[in-house]
CSV table of C-alpha atoms in Angstrom, one decimal:
chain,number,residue,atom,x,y,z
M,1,UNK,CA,0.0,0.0,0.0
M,2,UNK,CA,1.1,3.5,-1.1
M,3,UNK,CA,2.1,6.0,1.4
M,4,UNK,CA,-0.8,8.5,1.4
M,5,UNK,CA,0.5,12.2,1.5
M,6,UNK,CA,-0.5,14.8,3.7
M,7,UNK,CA,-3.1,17.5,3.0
M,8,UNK,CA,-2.9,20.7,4.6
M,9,UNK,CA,-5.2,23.4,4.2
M,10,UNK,CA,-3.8,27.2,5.8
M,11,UNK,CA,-6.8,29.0,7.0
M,12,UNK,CA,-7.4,31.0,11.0
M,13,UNK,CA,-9.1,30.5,14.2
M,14,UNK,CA,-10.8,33.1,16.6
M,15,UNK,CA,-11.7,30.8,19.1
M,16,UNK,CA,-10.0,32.7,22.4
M,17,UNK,CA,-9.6,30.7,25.7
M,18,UNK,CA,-9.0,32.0,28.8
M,19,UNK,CA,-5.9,33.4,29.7
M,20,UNK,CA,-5.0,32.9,25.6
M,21,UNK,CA,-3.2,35.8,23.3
M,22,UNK,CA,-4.8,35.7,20.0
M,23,UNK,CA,-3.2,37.6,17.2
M,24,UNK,CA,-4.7,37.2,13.8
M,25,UNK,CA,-2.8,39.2,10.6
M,26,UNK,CA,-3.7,39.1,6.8
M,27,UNK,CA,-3.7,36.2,4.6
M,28,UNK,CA,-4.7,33.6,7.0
M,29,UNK,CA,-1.8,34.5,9.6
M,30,UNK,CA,-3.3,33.3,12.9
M,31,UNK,CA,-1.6,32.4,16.5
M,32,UNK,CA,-3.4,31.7,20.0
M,33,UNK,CA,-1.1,31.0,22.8
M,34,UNK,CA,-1.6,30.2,26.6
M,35,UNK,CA,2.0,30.7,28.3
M,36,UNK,CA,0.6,29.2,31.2
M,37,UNK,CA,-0.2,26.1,29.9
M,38,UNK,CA,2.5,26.3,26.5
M,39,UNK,CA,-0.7,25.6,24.4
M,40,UNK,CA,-0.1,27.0,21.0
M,41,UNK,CA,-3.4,27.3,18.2
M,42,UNK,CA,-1.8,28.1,14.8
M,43,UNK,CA,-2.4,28.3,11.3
M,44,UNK,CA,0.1,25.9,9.2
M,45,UNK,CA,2.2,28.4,7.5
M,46,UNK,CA,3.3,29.9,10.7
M,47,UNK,CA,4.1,26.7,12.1
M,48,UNK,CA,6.2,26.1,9.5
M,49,UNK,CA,8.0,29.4,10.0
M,50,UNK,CA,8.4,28.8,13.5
M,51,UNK,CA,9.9,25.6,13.1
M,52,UNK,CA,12.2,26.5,10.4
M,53,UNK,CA,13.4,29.5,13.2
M,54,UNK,CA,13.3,27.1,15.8
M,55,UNK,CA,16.0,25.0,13.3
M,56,UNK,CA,17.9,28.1,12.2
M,57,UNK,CA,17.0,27.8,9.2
M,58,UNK,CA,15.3,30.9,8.2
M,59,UNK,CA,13.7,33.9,10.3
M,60,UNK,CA,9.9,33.9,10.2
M,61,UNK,CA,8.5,36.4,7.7
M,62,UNK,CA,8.2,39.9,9.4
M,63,UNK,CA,4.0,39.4,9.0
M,64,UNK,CA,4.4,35.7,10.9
M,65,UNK,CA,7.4,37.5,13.2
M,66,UNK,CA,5.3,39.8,14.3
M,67,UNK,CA,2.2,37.7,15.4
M,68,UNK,CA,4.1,35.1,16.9
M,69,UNK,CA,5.7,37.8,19.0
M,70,UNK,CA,2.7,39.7,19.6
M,71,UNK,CA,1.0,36.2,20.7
M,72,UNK,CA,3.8,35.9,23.3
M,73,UNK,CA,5.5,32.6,21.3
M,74,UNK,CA,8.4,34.8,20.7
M,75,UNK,CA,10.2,36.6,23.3
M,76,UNK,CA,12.9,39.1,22.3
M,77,UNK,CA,12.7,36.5,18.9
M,78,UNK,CA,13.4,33.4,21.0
M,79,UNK,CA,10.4,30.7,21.5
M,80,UNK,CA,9.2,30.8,25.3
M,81,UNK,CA,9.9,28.7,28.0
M,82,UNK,CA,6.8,26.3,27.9
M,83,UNK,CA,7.8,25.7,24.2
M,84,UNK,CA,11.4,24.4,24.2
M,85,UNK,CA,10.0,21.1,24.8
M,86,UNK,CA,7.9,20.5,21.9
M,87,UNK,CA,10.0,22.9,19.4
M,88,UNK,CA,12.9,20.4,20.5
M,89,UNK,CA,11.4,17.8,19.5
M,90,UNK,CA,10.2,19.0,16.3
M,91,UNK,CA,13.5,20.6,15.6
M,92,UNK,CA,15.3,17.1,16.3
M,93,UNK,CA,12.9,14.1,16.4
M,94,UNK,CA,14.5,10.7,16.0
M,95,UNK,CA,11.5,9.3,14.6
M,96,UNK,CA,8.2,11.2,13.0
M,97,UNK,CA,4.8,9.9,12.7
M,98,UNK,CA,1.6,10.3,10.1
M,99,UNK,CA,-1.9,9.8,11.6
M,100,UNK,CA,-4.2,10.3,8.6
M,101,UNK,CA,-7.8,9.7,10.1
M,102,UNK,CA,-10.4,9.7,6.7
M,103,UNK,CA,-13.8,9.0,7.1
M,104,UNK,CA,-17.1,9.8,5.2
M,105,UNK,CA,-16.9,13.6,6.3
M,106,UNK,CA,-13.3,14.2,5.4
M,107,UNK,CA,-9.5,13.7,5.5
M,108,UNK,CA,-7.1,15.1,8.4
M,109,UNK,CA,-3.7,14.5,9.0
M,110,UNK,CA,-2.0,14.6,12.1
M,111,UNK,CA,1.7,15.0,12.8
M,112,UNK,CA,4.1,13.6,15.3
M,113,UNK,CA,7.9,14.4,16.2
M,114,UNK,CA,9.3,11.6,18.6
M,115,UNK,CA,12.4,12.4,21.2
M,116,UNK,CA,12.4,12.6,24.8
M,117,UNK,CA,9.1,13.8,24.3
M,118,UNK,CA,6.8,13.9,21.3
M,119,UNK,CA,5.0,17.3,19.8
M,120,UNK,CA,2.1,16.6,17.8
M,121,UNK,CA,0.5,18.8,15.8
M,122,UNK,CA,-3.4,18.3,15.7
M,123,UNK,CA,-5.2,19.2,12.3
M,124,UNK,CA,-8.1,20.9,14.1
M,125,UNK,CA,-10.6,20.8,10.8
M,126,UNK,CA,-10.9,24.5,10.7
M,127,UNK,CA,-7.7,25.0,8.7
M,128,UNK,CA,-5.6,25.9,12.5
M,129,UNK,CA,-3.7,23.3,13.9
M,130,UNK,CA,-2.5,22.6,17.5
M,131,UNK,CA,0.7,21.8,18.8
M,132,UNK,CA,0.8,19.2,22.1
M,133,UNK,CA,3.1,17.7,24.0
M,134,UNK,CA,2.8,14.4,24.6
M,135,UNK,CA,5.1,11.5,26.7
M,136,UNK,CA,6.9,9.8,23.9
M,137,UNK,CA,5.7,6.6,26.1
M,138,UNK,CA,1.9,7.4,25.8
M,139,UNK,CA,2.0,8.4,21.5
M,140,UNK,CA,-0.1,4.9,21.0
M,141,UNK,CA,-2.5,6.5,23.8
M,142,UNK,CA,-2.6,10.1,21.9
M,143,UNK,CA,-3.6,8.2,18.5
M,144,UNK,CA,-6.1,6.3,19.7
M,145,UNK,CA,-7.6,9.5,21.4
M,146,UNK,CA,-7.4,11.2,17.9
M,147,UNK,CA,-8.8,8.7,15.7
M,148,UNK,CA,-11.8,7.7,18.3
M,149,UNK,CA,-10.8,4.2,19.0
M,150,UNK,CA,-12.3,2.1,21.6
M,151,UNK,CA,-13.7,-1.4,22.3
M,152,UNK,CA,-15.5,-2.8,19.7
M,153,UNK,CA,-18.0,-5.8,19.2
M,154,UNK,CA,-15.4,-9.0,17.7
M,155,UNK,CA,-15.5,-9.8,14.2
M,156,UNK,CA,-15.8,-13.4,12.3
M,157,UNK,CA,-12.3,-14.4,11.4
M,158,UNK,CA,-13.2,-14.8,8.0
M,159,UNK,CA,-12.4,-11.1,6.4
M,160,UNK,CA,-12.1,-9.6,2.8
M,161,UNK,CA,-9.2,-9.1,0.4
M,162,UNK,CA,-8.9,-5.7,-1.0
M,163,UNK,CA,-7.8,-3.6,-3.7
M,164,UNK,CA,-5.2,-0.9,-2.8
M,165,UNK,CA,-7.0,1.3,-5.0
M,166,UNK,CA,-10.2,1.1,-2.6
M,167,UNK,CA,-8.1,1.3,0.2
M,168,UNK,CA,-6.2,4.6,-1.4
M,169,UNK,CA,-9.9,5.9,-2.4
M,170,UNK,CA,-10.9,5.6,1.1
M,171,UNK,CA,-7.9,8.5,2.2
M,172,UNK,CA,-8.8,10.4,-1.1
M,173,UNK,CA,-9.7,14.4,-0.5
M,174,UNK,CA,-12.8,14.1,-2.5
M,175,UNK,CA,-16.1,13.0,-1.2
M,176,UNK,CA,-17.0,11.1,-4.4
M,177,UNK,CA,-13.8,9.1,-4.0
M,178,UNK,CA,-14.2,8.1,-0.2
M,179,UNK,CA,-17.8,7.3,-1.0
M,180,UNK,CA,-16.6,4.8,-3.9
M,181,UNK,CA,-13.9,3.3,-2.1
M,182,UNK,CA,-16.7,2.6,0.9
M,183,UNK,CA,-18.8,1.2,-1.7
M,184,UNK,CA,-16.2,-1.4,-3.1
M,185,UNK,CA,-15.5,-2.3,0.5
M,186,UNK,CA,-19.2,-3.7,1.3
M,187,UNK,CA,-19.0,-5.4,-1.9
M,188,UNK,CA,-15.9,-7.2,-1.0
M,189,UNK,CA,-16.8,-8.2,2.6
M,190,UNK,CA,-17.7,-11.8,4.0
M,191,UNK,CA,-21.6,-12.6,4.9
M,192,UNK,CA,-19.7,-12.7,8.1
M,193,UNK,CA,-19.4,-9.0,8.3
M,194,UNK,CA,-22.9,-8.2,7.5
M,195,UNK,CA,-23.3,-5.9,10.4
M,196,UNK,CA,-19.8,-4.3,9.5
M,197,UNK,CA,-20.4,-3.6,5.6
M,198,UNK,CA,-23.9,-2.4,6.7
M,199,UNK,CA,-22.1,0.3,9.0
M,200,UNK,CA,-19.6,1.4,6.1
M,201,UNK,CA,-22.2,1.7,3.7
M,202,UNK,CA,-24.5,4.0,6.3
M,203,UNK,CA,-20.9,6.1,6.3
M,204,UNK,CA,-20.2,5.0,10.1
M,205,UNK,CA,-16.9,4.3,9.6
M,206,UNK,CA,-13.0,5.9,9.8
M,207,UNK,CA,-10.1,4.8,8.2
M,208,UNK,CA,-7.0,5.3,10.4
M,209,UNK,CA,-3.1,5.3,8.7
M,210,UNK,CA,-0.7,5.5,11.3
M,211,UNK,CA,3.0,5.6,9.6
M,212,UNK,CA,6.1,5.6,11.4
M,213,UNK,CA,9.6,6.8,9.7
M,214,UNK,CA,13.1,7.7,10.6
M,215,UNK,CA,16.2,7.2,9.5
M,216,UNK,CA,18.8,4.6,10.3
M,217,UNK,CA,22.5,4.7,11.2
M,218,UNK,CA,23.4,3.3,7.6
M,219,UNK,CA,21.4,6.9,6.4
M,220,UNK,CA,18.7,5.0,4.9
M,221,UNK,CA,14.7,5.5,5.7
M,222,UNK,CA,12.7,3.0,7.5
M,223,UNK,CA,9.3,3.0,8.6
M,224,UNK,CA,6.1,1.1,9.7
M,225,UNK,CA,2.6,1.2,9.5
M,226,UNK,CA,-0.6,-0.1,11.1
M,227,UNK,CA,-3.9,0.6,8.8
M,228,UNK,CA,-7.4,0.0,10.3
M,229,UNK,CA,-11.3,0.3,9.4
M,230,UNK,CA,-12.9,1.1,12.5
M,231,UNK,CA,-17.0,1.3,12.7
M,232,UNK,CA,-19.4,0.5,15.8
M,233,UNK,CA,-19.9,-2.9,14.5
M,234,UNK,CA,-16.0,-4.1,14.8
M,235,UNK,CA,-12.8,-3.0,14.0
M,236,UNK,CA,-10.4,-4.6,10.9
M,237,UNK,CA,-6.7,-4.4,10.3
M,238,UNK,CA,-5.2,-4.2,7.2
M,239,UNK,CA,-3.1,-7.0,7.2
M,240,UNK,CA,-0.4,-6.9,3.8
M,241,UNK,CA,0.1,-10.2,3.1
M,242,UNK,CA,2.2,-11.3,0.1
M,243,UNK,CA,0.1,-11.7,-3.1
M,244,UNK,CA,-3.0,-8.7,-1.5
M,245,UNK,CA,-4.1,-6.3,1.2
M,246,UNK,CA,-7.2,-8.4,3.5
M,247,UNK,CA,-8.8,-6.9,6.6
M,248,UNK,CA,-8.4,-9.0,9.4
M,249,UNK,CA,-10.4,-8.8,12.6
M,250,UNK,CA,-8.7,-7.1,15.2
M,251,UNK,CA,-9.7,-5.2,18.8
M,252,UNK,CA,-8.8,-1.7,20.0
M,253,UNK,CA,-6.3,-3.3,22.9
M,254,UNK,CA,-4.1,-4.9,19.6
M,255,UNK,CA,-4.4,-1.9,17.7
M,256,UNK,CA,-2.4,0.3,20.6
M,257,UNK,CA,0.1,-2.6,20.9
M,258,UNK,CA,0.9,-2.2,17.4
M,259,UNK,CA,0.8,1.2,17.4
M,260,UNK,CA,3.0,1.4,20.1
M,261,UNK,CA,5.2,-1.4,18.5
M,262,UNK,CA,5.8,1.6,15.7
M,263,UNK,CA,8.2,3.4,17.5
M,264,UNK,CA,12.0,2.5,16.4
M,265,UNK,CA,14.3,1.5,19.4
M,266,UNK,CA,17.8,3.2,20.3
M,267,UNK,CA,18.8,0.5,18.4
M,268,UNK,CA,17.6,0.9,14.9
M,269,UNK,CA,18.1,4.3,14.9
M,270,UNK,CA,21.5,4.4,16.3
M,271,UNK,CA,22.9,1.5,16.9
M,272,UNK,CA,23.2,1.4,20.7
């Protein structure tokens, strides 16, 4: 299965929240910022400017300067306190992570930046994204919050083989896409899964792509995946077996022990 890319949209927020510096400029620039808490609401262009500073890369632009610094995220052009954290590890991750959650509604992508600790930017849905911290430990716990995972009634063992095209379909950014790739799933399901195709073709379903990459001490890239069709009648793994792609019944325990079994050791990253 193809790698799915991610789809960003830059857009603002006005949603204030106590104790929160909002400063929104032209052309989509927005930043809301709680110092006391290090919570940071921003649109994706000035993330990316802040993280390229945060690198030394290359200074924000004086419109993104300017709100990050009137937001309080700057302070005499350094990132504040409650930040260094997060920015640290987005600066210098040993490992990043994709969470593309699709469903009948739409597509978001969510972005992770593993070291000590992990920052993980949230695709809010209104075109603003957020920027947590989370305990590199507790990432499997953080996607499973974000993509709405929880016990499920089991499944039959017997599954469905499927086309990566559906599969591909089901992450597309168009409505009509997602809808055929749903379609060609409840055509290829087992009697078995009655209750599960009847879900996916009512739209009660998400399609959750977690991908892991980073690179190893030989300079290559490696990475992992777990893939899974979640709906209130079961959840199914996407299992890549050698000749085709099936969906295997699965539980929302397994699915955190795989996704925590995405994050590289000391070992394959380094060596030691």
């Amino acid at each position: 299965m193809t790698a799915f890319s991610s789809r960003h949209n830059l857009g603002r927020t006005t949603n204030d929240g106590a104790g929160a510096h909002t400063h929104e400029g032209g052309a989509g620039v927005t930043v809301q910022f709680d110092p006391r808490t290090g919570l940071l609401r921003l649109d994706g262009g000035t993330f990316l400017d802040l993280a390229d500073s945060a690198a030394g890369h290359r200074p924000c632009s004086p419109e993104r300067l300017e709100a990050l610094s009137h937001a309080g995220v700057l302070v005499d052009g350094r990132p504040h306190s409650s930040l260094g954290t997060v920015l640290s590890a987005v600066v210098a991750p040993r490992a990043q992570l994709t969470l593309t959650l699709a469903s009948e509604a739409g597509v978001h992508v969510h972005q992770g930046w593993l070291a000590c600790a992990t920052g993980l930017l949230v695709d809010l849905g209104d075109a603003t994204y957020e920027l947590r911290t989370v305990a590199t430990d507790d990432v499997s716990g953080a996607v499973m919050g974000l993509a709405g995972l929880e016990p499920r009634p089991g499944l039959a063992s017997e599954g469905a083989v499927v086309a990566e095209e559906t599969l591909e379909d089901l992450a597309a950014p168009t409505r009509e896409a997602r809808r055929r790739g749903a379609a060609a799933l409840v055509a290829a399901a087992s009697p078995d899964w009655a209750a599960w195709a009847a879900c996916v073709a009512a739209g009660l379903w998400t399609f959750a792509v977690v991908d892991a990459f980073w690179a190893t001490r030989f300079g290559s890239l490696a990475d992992r995946r777990v893939a899974v069709l979640d709906t209130p009648a079961g959840v199914a793994l996407v299992d890549p077996a050698e000749d085709d792609l099936r969906l295997v019944p699965t539980t929302a325990d397994d699915v955190r022990r795989l996704v925590a079994g995405l994050v590289p050791t000391a070992l394959e990253v380094s060596g030691t």
